[in-house]
Amino acid sequence: MVAILKRTYQPESQAELEDSNDFLTDADLARLSLLDIPTEDLLDELSDDERKMFEAAVTSGEVQTLLEPWTPWWKDRRCLILDLNSEESQFPQVLQGVPALSQLTKSQPSPYLMSHLVEVLYCYVLVMRRYNGDTESESHEVVNLLLDVSDVFHGKVGASSPRSNVNAAIQRAVQKSCSRQLAVCVVSDVVCILELQQRGVELALSHIHQLFSKALADAPGFATKSVKSLCLKASKKIEFFFAWAQTQTNWEWKVVTEQMKQFLTEIISSVSPDSEPDTLTRLKMPQ
């Protein structure tokens, strides 16, 4: 959230401001002074009322209208044909070195793994949208929200359908200060990833694995030992999902995609009619 604040209140560099006009206004000078404030101190510069307004704008998603537009990788179908392990790739780097499913378990996988996977994908697209794609500067907050919204990483999800798991995750997202509009509309992003079938799922799981790794590596003092342990266990679960996803057929991906499309159609009506036009536009079916 702090990084969003910095981008919102500091859209131009100091050089750009100084070169734009020989005579700086008071507003320009105020913005230049913000450029010298450490990111972590920016929130302290707001009054209590300003801070509440900003946090409300972040929760509702309104602040995203002030940021540069971000296009998720799953909206770019070139991911189906490009070399994704190129260092110049704009897509997540595909997870390497994961053993085949037969090497990870000798038992028959749970028939509810697809349902669990869809819940994980939902939590992933939620945090990506919530942070406008910026997972680098807010890695700890991103991972904390991911863990807060997902029951799969806590081993709490049992025999339930994909739609039931996602619906429960929507409720948890709202409880964690996400707007209902945001929590609902990102279901369309889940559909987009599922439409990419195995490739899309592999990319999403690879990125989630990278998020956990980055959060653990960024700061030795990250959270508590129990949270660190949870992150490590979650990473192992992602590796298991990755191996399992490679055993699924195109037909199985199509079935779950259609299930989520139907669920999306149904939940659109649950969003307040007073929603912002841009939000309702995002609720349309993926093309």
Coordinates of C-alpha atoms in Angstrom, one line a residue:
M1 CA 0.0 0.0 0.0
V2 CA 2.9 2.4 0.7
A3 CA 4.3 1.8 -2.7
I4 CA 0.9 2.6 -4.2
L5 CA 0.9 5.8 -2.2
K6 CA 4.3 6.8 -3.5
R7 CA 3.4 6.2 -7.1
T8 CA 0.1 8.1 -6.6
Y9 CA 1.6 11.2 -5.1
Q10 CA 4.9 11.1 -7.1
P11 CA 3.9 10.4 -10.7
E12 CA 6.8 12.4 -12.0
S13 CA 10.5 12.4 -11.4
Q14 CA 12.3 15.3 -9.8
A15 CA 14.1 16.0 -13.1
E16 CA 10.9 16.0 -15.0
L17 CA 9.4 18.5 -12.6
E18 CA 12.4 20.8 -12.7
D19 CA 12.6 20.8 -16.5
S20 CA 8.9 21.3 -17.0
N21 CA 8.9 25.0 -16.0
D22 CA 11.4 27.6 -14.8
F23 CA 9.0 28.7 -12.1
L24 CA 7.7 26.0 -9.8
T25 CA 4.4 26.5 -8.0
D26 CA 3.8 25.7 -4.4
A27 CA 2.2 22.5 -5.5
D28 CA 5.3 21.5 -7.5
L29 CA 7.5 22.3 -4.5
A30 CA 5.4 20.2 -2.3
R31 CA 5.6 17.3 -4.7
L32 CA 9.4 17.7 -4.9
S33 CA 9.7 17.5 -1.2
L34 CA 7.8 14.2 -1.2
L35 CA 10.4 12.8 -3.6
D36 CA 13.0 13.0 -0.8
I37 CA 10.8 11.2 1.8
P38 CA 11.6 7.5 2.3
T39 CA 8.8 5.2 1.1
E40 CA 8.0 3.9 4.6
D41 CA 7.5 7.4 5.9
L42 CA 5.1 8.6 3.3
L43 CA 2.0 7.5 5.2
D44 CA 3.1 9.5 8.2
E45 CA 2.9 12.6 6.1
L46 CA -0.8 12.2 5.8
S47 CA -3.3 13.5 8.4
D48 CA -5.6 10.9 10.0
D49 CA -8.5 11.9 7.7
E50 CA -6.2 11.8 4.6
R51 CA -4.9 8.4 5.6
K52 CA -8.4 7.0 6.1
M53 CA -9.4 8.3 2.7
F54 CA -6.4 6.8 1.0
E55 CA -6.8 3.4 2.6
A56 CA -10.5 3.5 1.6
A57 CA -9.5 4.3 -2.0
V58 CA -7.0 1.3 -2.0
T59 CA -9.7 -1.0 -0.6
S60 CA -12.3 0.0 -3.1
G61 CA -9.8 -0.1 -6.0
E62 CA -10.5 3.6 -6.8
V63 CA -6.8 4.5 -6.4
Q64 CA -6.0 2.3 -9.4
T65 CA -7.5 4.9 -11.6
L66 CA -4.6 7.1 -10.6
L67 CA -2.0 4.5 -11.5
E68 CA -0.5 3.5 -14.8
P69 CA -2.7 0.8 -16.4
W70 CA -1.4 -2.7 -15.7
T71 CA -2.1 -5.6 -18.1
P72 CA -1.9 -9.0 -16.5
W73 CA 0.3 -11.6 -18.3
W74 CA -2.7 -13.9 -18.6
K75 CA -4.4 -11.4 -20.9
D76 CA -1.5 -11.9 -23.4
R77 CA -2.0 -15.1 -25.3
R78 CA 1.5 -15.0 -26.6
C79 CA 2.4 -16.9 -23.5
L80 CA 1.1 -20.0 -25.3
I81 CA 3.9 -19.8 -28.0
L82 CA 6.8 -17.8 -26.6
D83 CA 9.9 -19.1 -25.0
L84 CA 9.0 -18.4 -21.4
N85 CA 12.4 -19.1 -19.9
S86 CA 14.0 -16.3 -21.8
E87 CA 15.5 -13.7 -19.5
E88 CA 13.7 -11.0 -21.5
S89 CA 10.3 -12.7 -21.1
Q90 CA 7.6 -10.5 -19.6
F91 CA 5.9 -13.6 -18.3
P92 CA 6.7 -15.5 -15.0
Q93 CA 9.6 -17.9 -15.3
V94 CA 8.4 -21.4 -15.4
L95 CA 9.2 -23.4 -12.3
Q96 CA 12.1 -25.8 -13.0
G97 CA 13.2 -29.1 -11.3
V98 CA 9.8 -30.2 -10.1
P99 CA 9.7 -34.1 -10.1
A100 CA 6.8 -35.9 -11.8
L101 CA 3.7 -36.6 -9.8
S102 CA 4.5 -40.3 -9.6
Q103 CA 7.7 -39.4 -7.8
L104 CA 6.0 -37.1 -5.3
T105 CA 3.3 -39.6 -4.2
K106 CA 2.4 -43.2 -4.6
S107 CA -1.1 -42.5 -3.5
Q108 CA -4.0 -41.7 -5.8
P109 CA -4.4 -37.8 -5.8
S110 CA -7.5 -36.4 -4.2
P111 CA -10.4 -35.9 -6.6
Y112 CA -10.8 -32.5 -5.1
L113 CA -7.4 -31.2 -6.2
M114 CA -8.9 -29.2 -9.1
S115 CA -11.2 -27.5 -6.7
H116 CA -8.3 -26.6 -4.4
L117 CA -6.2 -25.4 -7.4
V118 CA -9.0 -23.0 -8.5
E119 CA -9.1 -21.5 -5.0
V120 CA -5.3 -20.9 -5.1
L121 CA -5.6 -19.3 -8.6
Y122 CA -8.4 -17.0 -7.3
C123 CA -6.2 -15.9 -4.3
Y124 CA -3.3 -15.2 -6.7
V125 CA -5.3 -13.0 -9.2
L126 CA -6.8 -11.2 -6.2
V127 CA -3.5 -10.1 -4.8
M128 CA -2.2 -9.3 -8.3
R129 CA -5.1 -7.0 -8.9
R130 CA -5.1 -5.6 -5.4
Y131 CA -1.4 -4.5 -5.8
N132 CA -1.8 -3.5 -9.5
G133 CA 0.8 -6.1 -10.5
D134 CA 3.5 -4.7 -8.2
T135 CA 4.7 -7.7 -6.3
E136 CA 8.3 -6.5 -6.1
S137 CA 8.1 -3.6 -3.6
E138 CA 5.3 -5.2 -1.5
S139 CA 6.3 -8.8 -1.4
H140 CA 5.6 -9.3 2.3
E141 CA 2.1 -7.7 2.1
V142 CA 1.3 -9.7 -1.1
V143 CA 2.2 -13.0 0.6
N144 CA 0.4 -12.1 3.8
L145 CA -2.8 -11.4 1.9
L146 CA -2.4 -14.5 -0.2
L147 CA -2.1 -16.6 3.0
D148 CA -5.0 -14.7 4.7
V149 CA -7.4 -15.4 1.9
S150 CA -6.5 -18.9 1.0
D151 CA -7.7 -21.9 3.1
V152 CA -5.8 -24.4 0.9
F153 CA -2.4 -23.2 2.2
H154 CA -3.7 -23.8 5.8
G155 CA -5.0 -27.3 4.9
K156 CA -8.6 -26.3 5.8
V157 CA -10.3 -27.1 2.4
G158 CA -11.9 -30.5 2.1
A159 CA -14.5 -32.1 -0.2
S160 CA -16.0 -29.1 -2.0
S161 CA -16.6 -27.8 -5.5
P162 CA -14.5 -25.1 -7.2
R163 CA -17.3 -22.6 -7.0
S164 CA -17.8 -23.3 -3.3
N165 CA -14.1 -22.8 -2.6
V166 CA -14.0 -19.5 -4.6
N167 CA -17.2 -18.2 -3.0
A168 CA -15.7 -18.8 0.5
A169 CA -12.5 -17.1 -0.6
I170 CA -14.5 -14.1 -1.8
Q171 CA -16.0 -13.8 1.7
R172 CA -12.6 -13.9 3.3
A173 CA -11.2 -11.3 0.9
V174 CA -14.0 -8.9 1.8
Q175 CA -13.2 -9.5 5.5
K176 CA -9.6 -8.6 4.7
S177 CA -10.7 -5.1 3.5
C178 CA -11.0 -5.9 -0.2
S179 CA -14.1 -4.4 -1.8
R180 CA -16.7 -6.9 -2.9
Q181 CA -16.5 -5.4 -6.4
L182 CA -12.8 -6.3 -6.6
A183 CA -13.3 -9.7 -4.9
V184 CA -16.0 -10.7 -7.4
C185 CA -14.6 -9.3 -10.6
V186 CA -11.3 -11.1 -10.4
V187 CA -13.2 -14.4 -10.9
S188 CA -13.0 -13.4 -14.6
D189 CA -9.2 -13.5 -14.3
V190 CA -9.4 -17.0 -13.0
V191 CA -11.4 -17.9 -16.1
C192 CA -8.7 -16.3 -18.3
I193 CA -6.0 -18.4 -16.7
L194 CA -8.0 -21.6 -17.0
E195 CA -8.7 -20.9 -20.6
L196 CA -5.0 -21.0 -21.2
Q197 CA -5.2 -24.6 -19.8
Q198 CA -1.9 -26.2 -18.6
R199 CA 0.3 -23.4 -19.8
G200 CA -1.6 -20.7 -17.9
V201 CA -1.8 -22.8 -14.7
E202 CA 1.9 -23.6 -14.8
L203 CA 2.7 -19.9 -15.2
A204 CA 0.4 -18.9 -12.3
L205 CA 1.8 -21.6 -10.0
S206 CA 5.4 -20.7 -11.0
H207 CA 4.7 -17.0 -10.1
I208 CA 3.1 -17.9 -6.7
H209 CA 6.2 -20.0 -5.9
Q210 CA 8.4 -17.1 -6.8
L211 CA 6.3 -14.8 -4.5
F212 CA 6.9 -17.1 -1.5
S213 CA 10.6 -17.4 -2.3
K214 CA 11.0 -13.6 -2.7
A215 CA 9.2 -12.8 0.6
L216 CA 11.4 -15.2 2.5
A217 CA 14.6 -13.9 0.9
D218 CA 13.8 -10.2 1.1
A219 CA 14.1 -9.8 4.9
P220 CA 15.4 -12.4 7.5
G221 CA 13.0 -10.9 10.0
F222 CA 9.9 -11.5 7.9
A223 CA 6.9 -12.2 10.2
T224 CA 7.2 -15.1 12.7
K225 CA 8.7 -18.5 12.5
S226 CA 5.2 -20.0 12.1
V227 CA 4.5 -17.8 9.1
K228 CA 7.9 -18.7 7.6
S229 CA 7.1 -22.3 8.1
L230 CA 3.7 -21.8 6.4
C231 CA 5.4 -20.2 3.4
L232 CA 7.8 -23.1 3.0
K233 CA 4.9 -25.6 3.2
A234 CA 2.9 -23.5 0.8
S235 CA 5.8 -23.6 -1.7
K236 CA 5.8 -27.4 -1.4
K237 CA 2.1 -27.5 -2.1
I238 CA 2.6 -25.3 -5.2
E239 CA 5.2 -27.8 -6.5
F240 CA 2.7 -30.6 -6.0
F241 CA 0.0 -28.7 -7.8
F242 CA 2.5 -28.0 -10.6
A243 CA 3.3 -31.7 -11.0
W244 CA -0.4 -32.7 -10.8
A245 CA -1.4 -30.0 -13.4
Q246 CA 0.8 -31.7 -15.9
T247 CA -1.3 -34.9 -15.7
Q248 CA -4.6 -33.1 -16.6
T249 CA -6.1 -33.3 -20.0
N250 CA -7.5 -30.4 -22.1
W251 CA -11.0 -31.8 -21.5
E252 CA -10.6 -31.5 -17.7
W253 CA -9.4 -27.9 -18.1
K254 CA -12.4 -27.1 -20.3
V255 CA -14.8 -28.6 -17.8
V256 CA -13.6 -26.5 -14.9
T257 CA -13.4 -23.4 -17.1
E258 CA -17.1 -23.7 -18.0
Q259 CA -18.0 -24.2 -14.3
M260 CA -16.2 -21.0 -13.4
K261 CA -17.8 -19.1 -16.3
Q262 CA -21.2 -20.2 -15.0
F263 CA -20.3 -19.1 -11.5
L264 CA -19.1 -15.8 -12.8
T265 CA -22.4 -15.2 -14.6
E266 CA -24.3 -15.9 -11.4
I267 CA -22.2 -13.7 -9.0
I268 CA -22.2 -10.7 -11.3
S269 CA -25.7 -10.0 -10.1
S270 CA -24.5 -9.9 -6.5
V271 CA -22.4 -6.8 -7.1
S272 CA -24.1 -3.5 -6.1
P273 CA -25.8 -1.7 -8.9
D274 CA -24.0 1.4 -7.7
S275 CA -20.7 0.0 -8.7
E276 CA -18.3 2.2 -10.7
P277 CA -18.7 1.8 -14.5
D278 CA -15.1 0.6 -14.9
T279 CA -15.7 -2.2 -12.3
L280 CA -18.8 -3.4 -14.1
T281 CA -17.0 -3.4 -17.4
R282 CA -14.4 -5.7 -16.0
L283 CA -17.1 -8.1 -14.9
K284 CA -17.8 -9.0 -18.5
M285 CA -17.0 -12.5 -19.7
P286 CA -13.4 -12.9 -21.0
Q287 CA -13.2 -12.9 -24.7

